[in-house]
PDB file of C-alpha atoms in Angstrom:
ATOM      1  CA  UNK A   1     -99.838 -24.519 113.381  1.00  0.00           C
ATOM      2  CA  UNK A   2    -100.493 -27.797 115.143  1.00  0.00           C
ATOM      3  CA  UNK A   3    -100.104 -31.182 113.520  1.00  0.00           C
ATOM      4  CA  UNK A   4    -102.877 -32.264 111.164  1.00  0.00           C
ATOM      5  CA  UNK A   5    -106.060 -33.822 112.488  1.00  0.00           C
ATOM      6  CA  UNK A   6    -106.248 -37.539 111.839  1.00  0.00           C
ATOM      7  CA  UNK A   7    -109.107 -37.212 109.339  1.00  0.00           C
ATOM      8  CA  UNK A   8    -107.072 -34.808 107.168  1.00  0.00           C
ATOM      9  CA  UNK A   9    -103.961 -36.995 107.014  1.00  0.00           C
ATOM     10  CA  UNK A  10    -103.327 -38.196 103.474  1.00  0.00           C
ATOM     11  CA  UNK A  11    -101.343 -41.177 104.736  1.00  0.00           C
ATOM     12  CA  UNK A  12    -103.189 -42.925 107.563  1.00  0.00           C
ATOM     13  CA  UNK A  13    -101.152 -46.122 107.334  1.00  0.00           C
ATOM     14  CA  UNK A  14    -100.093 -47.957 110.460  1.00  0.00           C
ATOM     15  CA  UNK A  15     -96.459 -47.417 109.462  1.00  0.00           C
ATOM     16  CA  UNK A  16     -96.859 -43.622 109.301  1.00  0.00           C
ATOM     17  CA  UNK A  17     -98.672 -43.454 112.638  1.00  0.00           C
ATOM     18  CA  UNK A  18     -96.008 -45.628 114.262  1.00  0.00           C
ATOM     19  CA  UNK A  19     -93.186 -43.454 112.889  1.00  0.00           C
ATOM     20  CA  UNK A  20     -94.789 -40.306 114.305  1.00  0.00           C
ATOM     21  CA  UNK A  21     -95.607 -41.842 117.685  1.00  0.00           C
ATOM     22  CA  UNK A  22     -91.991 -42.970 118.023  1.00  0.00           C
ATOM     23  CA  UNK A  23     -91.136 -39.240 118.105  1.00  0.00           C
ATOM     24  CA  UNK A  24     -93.153 -38.605 121.287  1.00  0.00           C
ATOM     25  CA  UNK A  25     -90.919 -37.433 124.126  1.00  0.00           C
ATOM     26  CA  UNK A  26     -90.478 -38.414 126.852  1.00  0.00           C
ATOM     27  CA  UNK A  27     -91.157 -42.025 125.896  1.00  0.00           C
ATOM     28  CA  UNK A  28     -94.470 -43.542 126.949  1.00  0.00           C
ATOM     29  CA  UNK A  29     -94.028 -45.741 130.040  1.00  0.00           C
ATOM     30  CA  UNK A  30     -95.302 -49.325 130.350  1.00  0.00           C
ATOM     31  CA  UNK A  31     -97.934 -48.636 133.050  1.00  0.00           C
ATOM     32  CA  UNK A  32     -98.913 -45.393 131.310  1.00  0.00           C
ATOM     33  CA  UNK A  33     -99.676 -47.251 128.067  1.00  0.00           C
ATOM     34  CA  UNK A  34    -101.600 -50.005 129.858  1.00  0.00           C
ATOM     35  CA  UNK A  35    -103.781 -47.453 131.655  1.00  0.00           C
ATOM     36  CA  UNK A  36    -104.201 -45.269 128.576  1.00  0.00           C
ATOM     37  CA  UNK A  37    -105.285 -48.133 126.300  1.00  0.00           C
ATOM     38  CA  UNK A  38    -107.105 -50.075 129.051  1.00  0.00           C
ATOM     39  CA  UNK A  39    -105.191 -53.200 128.032  1.00  0.00           C
ATOM     40  CA  UNK A  40    -105.544 -56.759 129.315  1.00  0.00           C
ATOM     41  CA  UNK A  41    -102.285 -56.206 131.240  1.00  0.00           C
ATOM     42  CA  UNK A  42    -104.126 -53.595 133.304  1.00  0.00           C
ATOM     43  CA  UNK A  43    -105.458 -56.336 135.604  1.00  0.00           C
ATOM     44  CA  UNK A  44    -101.903 -57.387 136.483  1.00  0.00           C
ATOM     45  CA  UNK A  45    -100.905 -53.743 136.904  1.00  0.00           C
ATOM     46  CA  UNK A  46    -103.764 -53.162 139.343  1.00  0.00           C
ATOM     47  CA  UNK A  47    -102.486 -56.051 141.449  1.00  0.00           C
ATOM     48  CA  UNK A  48     -98.769 -55.193 141.401  1.00  0.00           C
ATOM     49  CA  UNK A  49     -98.902 -51.382 141.482  1.00  0.00           C
ATOM     50  CA  UNK A  50    -102.002 -50.825 143.590  1.00  0.00           C
ATOM     51  CA  UNK A  51    -101.806 -47.536 145.457  1.00  0.00           C
ATOM     52  CA  UNK A  52    -101.667 -47.774 149.268  1.00  0.00           C
ATOM     53  CA  UNK A  53    -103.855 -44.651 149.376  1.00  0.00           C
ATOM     54  CA  UNK A  54    -106.840 -46.016 147.447  1.00  0.00           C
ATOM     55  CA  UNK A  55    -107.555 -49.306 145.657  1.00  0.00           C
ATOM     56  CA  UNK A  56    -108.847 -47.530 142.558  1.00  0.00           C
ATOM     57  CA  UNK A  57    -105.459 -45.852 141.970  1.00  0.00           C
ATOM     58  CA  UNK A  58    -102.185 -47.162 140.521  1.00  0.00           C
ATOM     59  CA  UNK A  59     -98.869 -45.914 141.922  1.00  0.00           C
ATOM     60  CA  UNK A  60     -96.206 -44.979 139.353  1.00  0.00           C
ATOM     61  CA  UNK A  61     -92.621 -43.936 140.037  1.00  0.00           C
ATOM     62  CA  UNK A  62     -91.066 -42.364 136.942  1.00  0.00           C
ATOM     63  CA  UNK A  63     -87.552 -43.553 137.787  1.00  0.00           C
ATOM     64  CA  UNK A  64     -88.551 -47.205 138.247  1.00  0.00           C
ATOM     65  CA  UNK A  65     -90.665 -47.754 135.121  1.00  0.00           C
ATOM     66  CA  UNK A  66     -89.611 -49.110 131.729  1.00  0.00           C
ATOM     67  CA  UNK A  67     -90.479 -47.539 128.394  1.00  0.00           C
ATOM     68  CA  UNK A  68     -93.476 -49.117 126.676  1.00  0.00           C
ATOM     69  CA  UNK A  69     -93.104 -51.303 123.576  1.00  0.00           C
ATOM     70  CA  UNK A  70     -95.424 -49.806 120.960  1.00  0.00           C
ATOM     71  CA  UNK A  71     -94.286 -52.021 118.061  1.00  0.00           C
ATOM     72  CA  UNK A  72     -97.215 -54.448 118.391  1.00  0.00           C
ATOM     73  CA  UNK A  73    -100.018 -51.926 118.808  1.00  0.00           C
ATOM     74  CA  UNK A  74    -103.022 -52.126 116.506  1.00  0.00           C
ATOM     75  CA  UNK A  75    -103.868 -49.287 114.144  1.00  0.00           C
ATOM     76  CA  UNK A  76    -106.847 -48.101 116.217  1.00  0.00           C
ATOM     77  CA  UNK A  77    -104.582 -47.917 119.285  1.00  0.00           C
ATOM     78  CA  UNK A  78    -102.006 -45.881 117.356  1.00  0.00           C
ATOM     79  CA  UNK A  79    -104.820 -43.633 116.132  1.00  0.00           C
ATOM     80  CA  UNK A  80    -105.906 -42.958 119.717  1.00  0.00           C
ATOM     81  CA  UNK A  81    -102.364 -41.993 120.728  1.00  0.00           C
ATOM     82  CA  UNK A  82    -102.016 -39.773 117.650  1.00  0.00           C
ATOM     83  CA  UNK A  83    -105.259 -37.880 118.308  1.00  0.00           C
ATOM     84  CA  UNK A  84    -104.413 -37.154 121.954  1.00  0.00           C
ATOM     85  CA  UNK A  85    -100.654 -36.527 121.927  1.00  0.00           C
ATOM     86  CA  UNK A  86     -99.785 -35.377 118.397  1.00  0.00           C
ATOM     87  CA  UNK A  87    -102.702 -33.579 116.742  1.00  0.00           C
ATOM     88  CA  UNK A  88    -104.285 -32.886 120.159  1.00  0.00           C
ATOM     89  CA  UNK A  89    -107.718 -32.917 118.507  1.00  0.00           C
ATOM     90  CA  UNK A  90    -109.236 -34.771 121.476  1.00  0.00           C
ATOM     91  CA  UNK A  91    -109.873 -32.493 124.449  1.00  0.00           C
ATOM     92  CA  UNK A  92    -112.181 -34.465 126.720  1.00  0.00           C
ATOM     93  CA  UNK A  93    -111.409 -35.444 130.325  1.00  0.00           C
ATOM     94  CA  UNK A  94    -109.389 -38.492 129.264  1.00  0.00           C
ATOM     95  CA  UNK A  95    -107.249 -36.494 126.824  1.00  0.00           C
ATOM     96  CA  UNK A  96    -106.508 -33.781 129.394  1.00  0.00           C
ATOM     97  CA  UNK A  97    -105.693 -36.440 131.974  1.00  0.00           C
ATOM     98  CA  UNK A  98    -103.012 -38.089 129.829  1.00  0.00           C
ATOM     99  CA  UNK A  99    -101.488 -34.921 128.425  1.00  0.00           C
ATOM    100  CA  UNK A 100    -101.182 -33.735 132.032  1.00  0.00           C
ATOM    101  CA  UNK A 101     -99.361 -36.978 132.887  1.00  0.00           C
ATOM    102  CA  UNK A 102     -96.963 -36.366 129.981  1.00  0.00           C
ATOM    103  CA  UNK A 103     -96.327 -32.874 131.345  1.00  0.00           C
ATOM    104  CA  UNK A 104     -95.594 -34.256 134.827  1.00  0.00           C
ATOM    105  CA  UNK A 105     -92.707 -36.290 133.415  1.00  0.00           C
ATOM    106  CA  UNK A 106     -90.766 -33.165 132.385  1.00  0.00           C
ATOM    107  CA  UNK A 107     -91.883 -30.382 134.751  1.00  0.00           C
ATOM    108  CA  UNK A 108     -89.457 -29.295 137.456  1.00  0.00           C
ATOM    109  CA  UNK A 109     -91.686 -27.259 139.786  1.00  0.00           C
ATOM    110  CA  UNK A 110     -93.076 -30.184 141.811  1.00  0.00           C
ATOM    111  CA  UNK A 111     -90.546 -32.572 143.450  1.00  0.00           C
ATOM    112  CA  UNK A 112     -92.525 -35.728 142.688  1.00  0.00           C
ATOM    113  CA  UNK A 113     -91.801 -38.957 144.545  1.00  0.00           C
ATOM    114  CA  UNK A 114     -94.636 -40.926 142.970  1.00  0.00           C
ATOM    115  CA  UNK A 115     -97.849 -40.373 141.037  1.00  0.00           C
ATOM    116  CA  UNK A 116    -101.052 -42.152 142.050  1.00  0.00           C
ATOM    117  CA  UNK A 117    -103.210 -42.420 138.917  1.00  0.00           C
ATOM    118  CA  UNK A 118    -106.885 -43.328 138.930  1.00  0.00           C
ATOM    119  CA  UNK A 119    -106.985 -46.543 136.911  1.00  0.00           C
ATOM    120  CA  UNK A 120    -110.239 -45.728 135.120  1.00  0.00           C
ATOM    121  CA  UNK A 121    -111.325 -42.426 133.630  1.00  0.00           C
ATOM    122  CA  UNK A 122    -114.971 -41.723 134.409  1.00  0.00           C
ATOM    123  CA  UNK A 123    -116.766 -38.415 134.142  1.00  0.00           C
ATOM    124  CA  UNK A 124    -118.062 -38.561 137.721  1.00  0.00           C
ATOM    125  CA  UNK A 125    -114.682 -39.362 139.311  1.00  0.00           C
ATOM    126  CA  UNK A 126    -113.459 -36.042 140.642  1.00  0.00           C
ATOM    127  CA  UNK A 127    -109.830 -36.767 141.567  1.00  0.00           C
ATOM    128  CA  UNK A 128    -107.689 -38.191 138.757  1.00  0.00           C
ATOM    129  CA  UNK A 129    -104.240 -37.937 140.360  1.00  0.00           C
ATOM    130  CA  UNK A 130    -102.676 -37.811 143.782  1.00  0.00           C
ATOM    131  CA  UNK A 131     -99.151 -36.411 143.526  1.00  0.00           C
ATOM    132  CA  UNK A 132     -96.915 -37.500 146.392  1.00  0.00           C
ATOM    133  CA  UNK A 133     -93.911 -35.201 146.778  1.00  0.00           C
ATOM    134  CA  UNK A 134     -90.433 -35.782 148.162  1.00  0.00           C
ATOM    135  CA  UNK A 135     -91.212 -33.451 151.059  1.00  0.00           C
ATOM    136  CA  UNK A 136     -94.226 -35.601 152.061  1.00  0.00           C
ATOM    137  CA  UNK A 137     -96.972 -33.416 150.663  1.00  0.00           C
ATOM    138  CA  UNK A 138    -100.032 -34.566 148.733  1.00  0.00           C
ATOM    139  CA  UNK A 139    -101.501 -32.737 145.757  1.00  0.00           C
ATOM    140  CA  UNK A 140    -104.943 -33.762 144.506  1.00  0.00           C
ATOM    141  CA  UNK A 141    -105.524 -33.147 140.798  1.00  0.00           C
ATOM    142  CA  UNK A 142    -108.764 -32.868 138.873  1.00  0.00           C
ATOM    143  CA  UNK A 143    -108.734 -33.055 135.056  1.00  0.00           C
ATOM    144  CA  UNK A 144    -111.637 -31.759 133.001  1.00  0.00           C
ATOM    145  CA  UNK A 145    -112.543 -30.310 129.605  1.00  0.00           C
ATOM    146  CA  UNK A 146    -113.910 -27.042 130.971  1.00  0.00           C
ATOM    147  CA  UNK A 147    -113.932 -25.463 134.423  1.00  0.00           C
ATOM    148  CA  UNK A 148    -116.972 -23.309 135.090  1.00  0.00           C
ATOM    149  CA  UNK A 149    -118.266 -21.710 138.290  1.00  0.00           C
ATOM    150  CA  UNK A 150    -120.837 -24.391 139.090  1.00  0.00           C
ATOM    151  CA  UNK A 151    -118.257 -27.167 138.713  1.00  0.00           C
ATOM    152  CA  UNK A 152    -115.773 -25.230 140.825  1.00  0.00           C
ATOM    153  CA  UNK A 153    -118.228 -24.431 143.622  1.00  0.00           C
ATOM    154  CA  UNK A 154    -119.199 -28.111 143.862  1.00  0.00           C
ATOM    155  CA  UNK A 155    -115.532 -29.080 144.130  1.00  0.00           C
ATOM    156  CA  UNK A 156    -115.211 -28.275 147.832  1.00  0.00           C
ATOM    157  CA  UNK A 157    -117.750 -30.896 148.875  1.00  0.00           C
ATOM    158  CA  UNK A 158    -116.254 -33.514 146.539  1.00  0.00           C
ATOM    159  CA  UNK A 159    -112.746 -32.825 147.802  1.00  0.00           C
ATOM    160  CA  UNK A 160    -113.853 -33.144 151.418  1.00  0.00           C
ATOM    161  CA  UNK A 161    -115.599 -36.443 150.664  1.00  0.00           C
ATOM    162  CA  UNK A 162    -112.591 -37.899 148.837  1.00  0.00           C
ATOM    163  CA  UNK A 163    -110.206 -36.687 151.544  1.00  0.00           C
ATOM    164  CA  UNK A 164    -112.284 -38.453 154.180  1.00  0.00           C
ATOM    165  CA  UNK A 165    -112.424 -41.672 152.134  1.00  0.00           C
ATOM    166  CA  UNK A 166    -108.634 -41.972 151.829  1.00  0.00           C
ATOM    167  CA  UNK A 167    -107.922 -40.382 155.236  1.00  0.00           C
ATOM    168  CA  UNK A 168    -105.547 -37.853 153.727  1.00  0.00           C
ATOM    169  CA  UNK A 169    -105.842 -34.051 153.683  1.00  0.00           C
ATOM    170  CA  UNK A 170    -104.260 -32.506 150.564  1.00  0.00           C
ATOM    171  CA  UNK A 171    -101.730 -29.696 150.772  1.00  0.00           C
ATOM    172  CA  UNK A 172    -102.851 -28.384 147.404  1.00  0.00           C
ATOM    173  CA  UNK A 173    -105.463 -28.982 144.706  1.00  0.00           C
ATOM    174  CA  UNK A 174    -104.728 -28.564 140.997  1.00  0.00           C
ATOM    175  CA  UNK A 175    -107.478 -28.053 138.438  1.00  0.00           C
ATOM    176  CA  UNK A 176    -106.105 -29.093 135.040  1.00  0.00           C
ATOM    177  CA  UNK A 177    -108.445 -28.078 132.237  1.00  0.00           C
ATOM    178  CA  UNK A 178    -108.619 -27.352 128.517  1.00  0.00           C
ATOM    179  CA  UNK A 179    -110.798 -24.261 128.977  1.00  0.00           C
ATOM    180  CA  UNK A 180    -111.968 -22.094 131.839  1.00  0.00           C
ATOM    181  CA  UNK A 181    -113.994 -18.976 132.548  1.00  0.00           C
ATOM    182  CA  UNK A 182    -112.276 -15.804 133.739  1.00  0.00           C
ATOM    183  CA  UNK A 183    -114.443 -15.441 136.850  1.00  0.00           C
ATOM    184  CA  UNK A 184    -113.322 -18.598 138.683  1.00  0.00           C
ATOM    185  CA  UNK A 185    -112.457 -17.470 142.267  1.00  0.00           C
ATOM    186  CA  UNK A 186    -109.293 -19.566 142.377  1.00  0.00           C
ATOM    187  CA  UNK A 187    -107.807 -17.450 145.202  1.00  0.00           C
ATOM    188  CA  UNK A 188    -110.653 -18.383 147.575  1.00  0.00           C
ATOM    189  CA  UNK A 189    -109.241 -21.318 149.507  1.00  0.00           C
ATOM    190  CA  UNK A 190    -111.165 -24.516 150.158  1.00  0.00           C
ATOM    191  CA  UNK A 191    -111.350 -25.619 153.785  1.00  0.00           C
ATOM    192  CA  UNK A 192    -111.088 -29.346 154.535  1.00  0.00           C
ATOM    193  CA  UNK A 193    -111.412 -30.437 158.149  1.00  0.00           C
ATOM    194  CA  UNK A 194    -110.397 -26.980 159.339  1.00  0.00           C
ATOM    195  CA  UNK A 195    -107.361 -26.689 157.058  1.00  0.00           C
ATOM    196  CA  UNK A 196    -107.017 -24.106 154.273  1.00  0.00           C
ATOM    197  CA  UNK A 197    -106.154 -25.796 150.981  1.00  0.00           C
ATOM    198  CA  UNK A 198    -104.182 -23.990 148.296  1.00  0.00           C
ATOM    199  CA  UNK A 199    -105.573 -24.159 144.754  1.00  0.00           C
ATOM    200  CA  UNK A 200    -103.880 -23.876 141.375  1.00  0.00           C
ATOM    201  CA  UNK A 201    -105.433 -23.590 137.938  1.00  0.00           C
ATOM    202  CA  UNK A 202    -103.514 -25.128 135.043  1.00  0.00           C
ATOM    203  CA  UNK A 203    -105.073 -24.321 131.686  1.00  0.00           C
ATOM    204  CA  UNK A 204    -103.805 -26.143 128.622  1.00  0.00           C
ATOM    205  CA  UNK A 205    -102.763 -23.596 126.037  1.00  0.00           C
ATOM    206  CA  UNK A 206    -100.604 -23.091 122.979  1.00  0.00           C
ATOM    207  CA  UNK A 207     -98.210 -20.186 122.748  1.00  0.00           C
ATOM    208  CA  UNK A 208     -99.314 -18.262 119.665  1.00  0.00           C
ATOM    209  CA  UNK A 209     -95.927 -16.609 119.279  1.00  0.00           C
ATOM    210  CA  UNK A 210     -93.813 -19.755 119.677  1.00  0.00           C
ATOM    211  CA  UNK A 211     -91.057 -19.938 117.030  1.00  0.00           C
ATOM    212  CA  UNK A 212     -91.911 -23.461 115.831  1.00  0.00           C
ATOM    213  CA  UNK A 213     -94.930 -25.597 115.014  1.00  0.00           C
ATOM    214  CA  UNK A 214     -95.913 -29.230 115.334  1.00  0.00           C
ATOM    215  CA  UNK A 215     -94.464 -30.310 111.995  1.00  0.00           C
ATOM    216  CA  UNK A 216     -90.978 -28.889 112.638  1.00  0.00           C
ATOM    217  CA  UNK A 217     -87.953 -30.925 113.667  1.00  0.00           C
ATOM    218  CA  UNK A 218     -86.167 -29.326 116.630  1.00  0.00           C
ATOM    219  CA  UNK A 219     -82.416 -29.886 116.823  1.00  0.00           C
ATOM    220  CA  UNK A 220     -80.752 -29.223 120.188  1.00  0.00           C
ATOM    221  CA  UNK A 221     -77.020 -28.628 120.481  1.00  0.00           C
ATOM    222  CA  UNK A 222     -75.340 -28.687 123.894  1.00  0.00           C
ATOM    223  CA  UNK A 223     -71.836 -27.208 124.024  1.00  0.00           C
ATOM    224  CA  UNK A 224     -71.754 -27.264 120.194  1.00  0.00           C
ATOM    225  CA  UNK A 225     -72.543 -31.007 120.050  1.00  0.00           C
ATOM    226  CA  UNK A 226     -75.855 -32.350 118.739  1.00  0.00           C
ATOM    227  CA  UNK A 227     -77.572 -33.908 121.760  1.00  0.00           C
ATOM    228  CA  UNK A 228     -81.164 -34.525 120.700  1.00  0.00           C
ATOM    229  CA  UNK A 229     -83.721 -34.173 117.938  1.00  0.00           C
ATOM    230  CA  UNK A 230     -87.394 -33.906 118.845  1.00  0.00           C
ATOM    231  CA  UNK A 231     -90.667 -33.181 117.073  1.00  0.00           C
ATOM    232  CA  UNK A 232     -92.316 -29.816 117.610  1.00  0.00           C
ATOM    233  CA  UNK A 233     -95.709 -31.359 118.386  1.00  0.00           C
ATOM    234  CA  UNK A 234     -94.414 -32.451 121.799  1.00  0.00           C
ATOM    235  CA  UNK A 235     -94.271 -28.889 123.118  1.00  0.00           C
ATOM    236  CA  UNK A 236     -96.947 -26.225 123.554  1.00  0.00           C
ATOM    237  CA  UNK A 237     -94.485 -23.383 124.186  1.00  0.00           C
ATOM    238  CA  UNK A 238     -90.794 -22.503 124.126  1.00  0.00           C
ATOM    239  CA  UNK A 239     -90.784 -22.720 127.943  1.00  0.00           C
ATOM    240  CA  UNK A 240     -92.158 -26.261 127.760  1.00  0.00           C
ATOM    241  CA  UNK A 241     -89.283 -27.149 125.393  1.00  0.00           C
ATOM    242  CA  UNK A 242     -86.686 -25.510 127.652  1.00  0.00           C
ATOM    243  CA  UNK A 243     -87.999 -27.464 130.654  1.00  0.00           C
ATOM    244  CA  UNK A 244     -87.529 -30.683 128.673  1.00  0.00           C
ATOM    245  CA  UNK A 245     -83.956 -29.756 127.713  1.00  0.00           C
ATOM    246  CA  UNK A 246     -83.208 -28.801 131.325  1.00  0.00           C
ATOM    247  CA  UNK A 247     -84.339 -32.212 132.558  1.00  0.00           C
ATOM    248  CA  UNK A 248     -82.741 -34.408 129.892  1.00  0.00           C
ATOM    249  CA  UNK A 249     -79.417 -32.650 129.268  1.00  0.00           C
ATOM    250  CA  UNK A 250     -76.417 -31.790 131.424  1.00  0.00           C
ATOM    251  CA  UNK A 251     -76.784 -28.099 130.693  1.00  0.00           C
ATOM    252  CA  UNK A 252     -74.204 -25.687 129.311  1.00  0.00           C
ATOM    253  CA  UNK A 253     -74.326 -23.672 126.098  1.00  0.00           C
ATOM    254  CA  UNK A 254     -77.658 -24.476 124.437  1.00  0.00           C
ATOM    255  CA  UNK A 255     -78.635 -23.781 120.833  1.00  0.00           C
ATOM    256  CA  UNK A 256     -82.013 -24.789 119.395  1.00  0.00           C
ATOM    257  CA  UNK A 257     -82.564 -25.020 115.644  1.00  0.00           C
ATOM    258  CA  UNK A 258     -85.691 -25.865 113.689  1.00  0.00           C
ATOM    259  CA  UNK A 259     -86.020 -27.646 110.361  1.00  0.00           C
ATOM    260  CA  UNK A 260     -89.347 -26.340 109.130  1.00  0.00           C
ATOM    261  CA  UNK A 261     -92.034 -28.793 108.017  1.00  0.00           C
ATOM    262  CA  UNK A 262     -89.821 -31.861 108.518  1.00  0.00           C
ATOM    263  CA  UNK A 263     -92.775 -34.056 109.527  1.00  0.00           C
ATOM    264  CA  UNK A 264     -95.232 -32.669 106.968  1.00  0.00           C
ATOM    265  CA  UNK A 265     -96.391 -34.794 104.059  1.00  0.00           C
ATOM    266  CA  UNK A 266     -95.161 -32.149 101.624  1.00  0.00           C
ATOM    267  CA  UNK A 267     -91.597 -32.106 102.990  1.00  0.00           C
ATOM    268  CA  UNK A 268     -89.082 -32.344 100.130  1.00  0.00           C
ATOM    269  CA  UNK A 269     -85.897 -32.496 102.197  1.00  0.00           C
ATOM    270  CA  UNK A 270     -84.844 -28.974 101.249  1.00  0.00           C
ATOM    271  CA  UNK A 271     -86.042 -26.781 104.113  1.00  0.00           C
ATOM    272  CA  UNK A 272     -83.497 -24.529 105.789  1.00  0.00           C
ATOM    273  CA  UNK A 273     -82.286 -25.004 109.346  1.00  0.00           C
ATOM    274  CA  UNK A 274     -82.928 -21.881 111.417  1.00  0.00           C
ATOM    275  CA  UNK A 275     -81.651 -20.883 114.877  1.00  0.00           C
ATOM    276  CA  UNK A 276     -84.605 -20.107 117.183  1.00  0.00           C
ATOM    277  CA  UNK A 277     -83.033 -19.941 120.676  1.00  0.00           C
ATOM    278  CA  UNK A 278     -79.565 -19.653 122.163  1.00  0.00           C
ATOM    279  CA  UNK A 279     -78.412 -19.316 125.743  1.00  0.00           C
ATOM    280  CA  UNK A 280     -76.634 -20.845 128.723  1.00  0.00           C
ATOM    281  CA  UNK A 281     -78.464 -23.315 130.943  1.00  0.00           C
ATOM    282  CA  UNK A 282     -76.980 -23.799 134.413  1.00  0.00           C
ATOM    283  CA  UNK A 283     -78.141 -26.819 136.394  1.00  0.00           C
ATOM    284  CA  UNK A 284     -78.161 -26.746 140.175  1.00  0.00           C
ATOM    285  CA  UNK A 285     -75.730 -29.400 141.414  1.00  0.00           C
ATOM    286  CA  UNK A 286     -76.710 -29.008 145.065  1.00  0.00           C
ATOM    287  CA  UNK A 287     -79.183 -31.417 146.666  1.00  0.00           C
TER     288      UNK A 287
END
C-alpha cells in the first residue's frame, strides 16, 4: 500500500504536510528545491550554477550542495512535494524527472561527478539530465510518462541533434519512464556520428512483495545500535532501501524493523515492531 492520495487525506493542514515532507530522505537540496518549485531564486541559480555544457542546464554536485530549508514553503508548494514524492500520485514527465533525481542521490551503480539538470521541464525537451561520471563519461537521460515504439524510434534523431548542439557524444542513454511497452527494441543501439551508443531502460515500479508500505516507520540498527529511522514511502523496494543504508551507514551487522502504520491517521501508538531484514553489509574500503 502506498501513502494516501492528497485528496483522501483527512488532515490536509500545512503542519501535517510539513511533518511528512520532513521525513523525505535523502534531504531535498537547495538547487533541487529551487528547480522543482521554479522559485524566484532560480534566476540566481541559473547564473551561478550554469552548466558549461549547455546554457539551459544547471550543474549540481551532490557533495557541495546544502539541504533546502522547507520551513517557509506555502501550502500549495508542500502539496506539490507531497503528491510527487510521498503519495506518488503524479506520474507526468516532471514527476518522473524529480523522482529520478532523488534516486540518483542514493544509487551506487553510476560514479557520478556532477549532474547537469535541464532548468525547465517542457514536454518537447528530450534530454532532461546529463550525468557526468568520475571516469569522464557522459550519460544522457530522458524522462517521460510512457515509452512507446514511436517515441523510441524518434529518439535517435533527437539524440543526434542534441549531441551536435552541445558538441558531446554520450557514452550511454537512459530512458527513465513510468510505463513502457514490452516490444521496445532497447538492445538495438543508436548510432551517433559513427559511434554505437548503449541504451538502458529504467522503469519506475513498486515491488509488490516488499515487506513494508508507505505508512510504516522503518528502524535501522547497525551493529545493534539504532542508526536511523525513515518513512517507508521513500522506497519502492527492499533493494532501494538497502542501497540507501549502504550509502548512509558505515556498514556492519544490519537489522531492519518496521513499525506498521506509524504515519497513518489511524495510528494509535500500539503497533508492534517487526523484524523484516537482517544481514551483514560490507563496504569496500578500497578506492
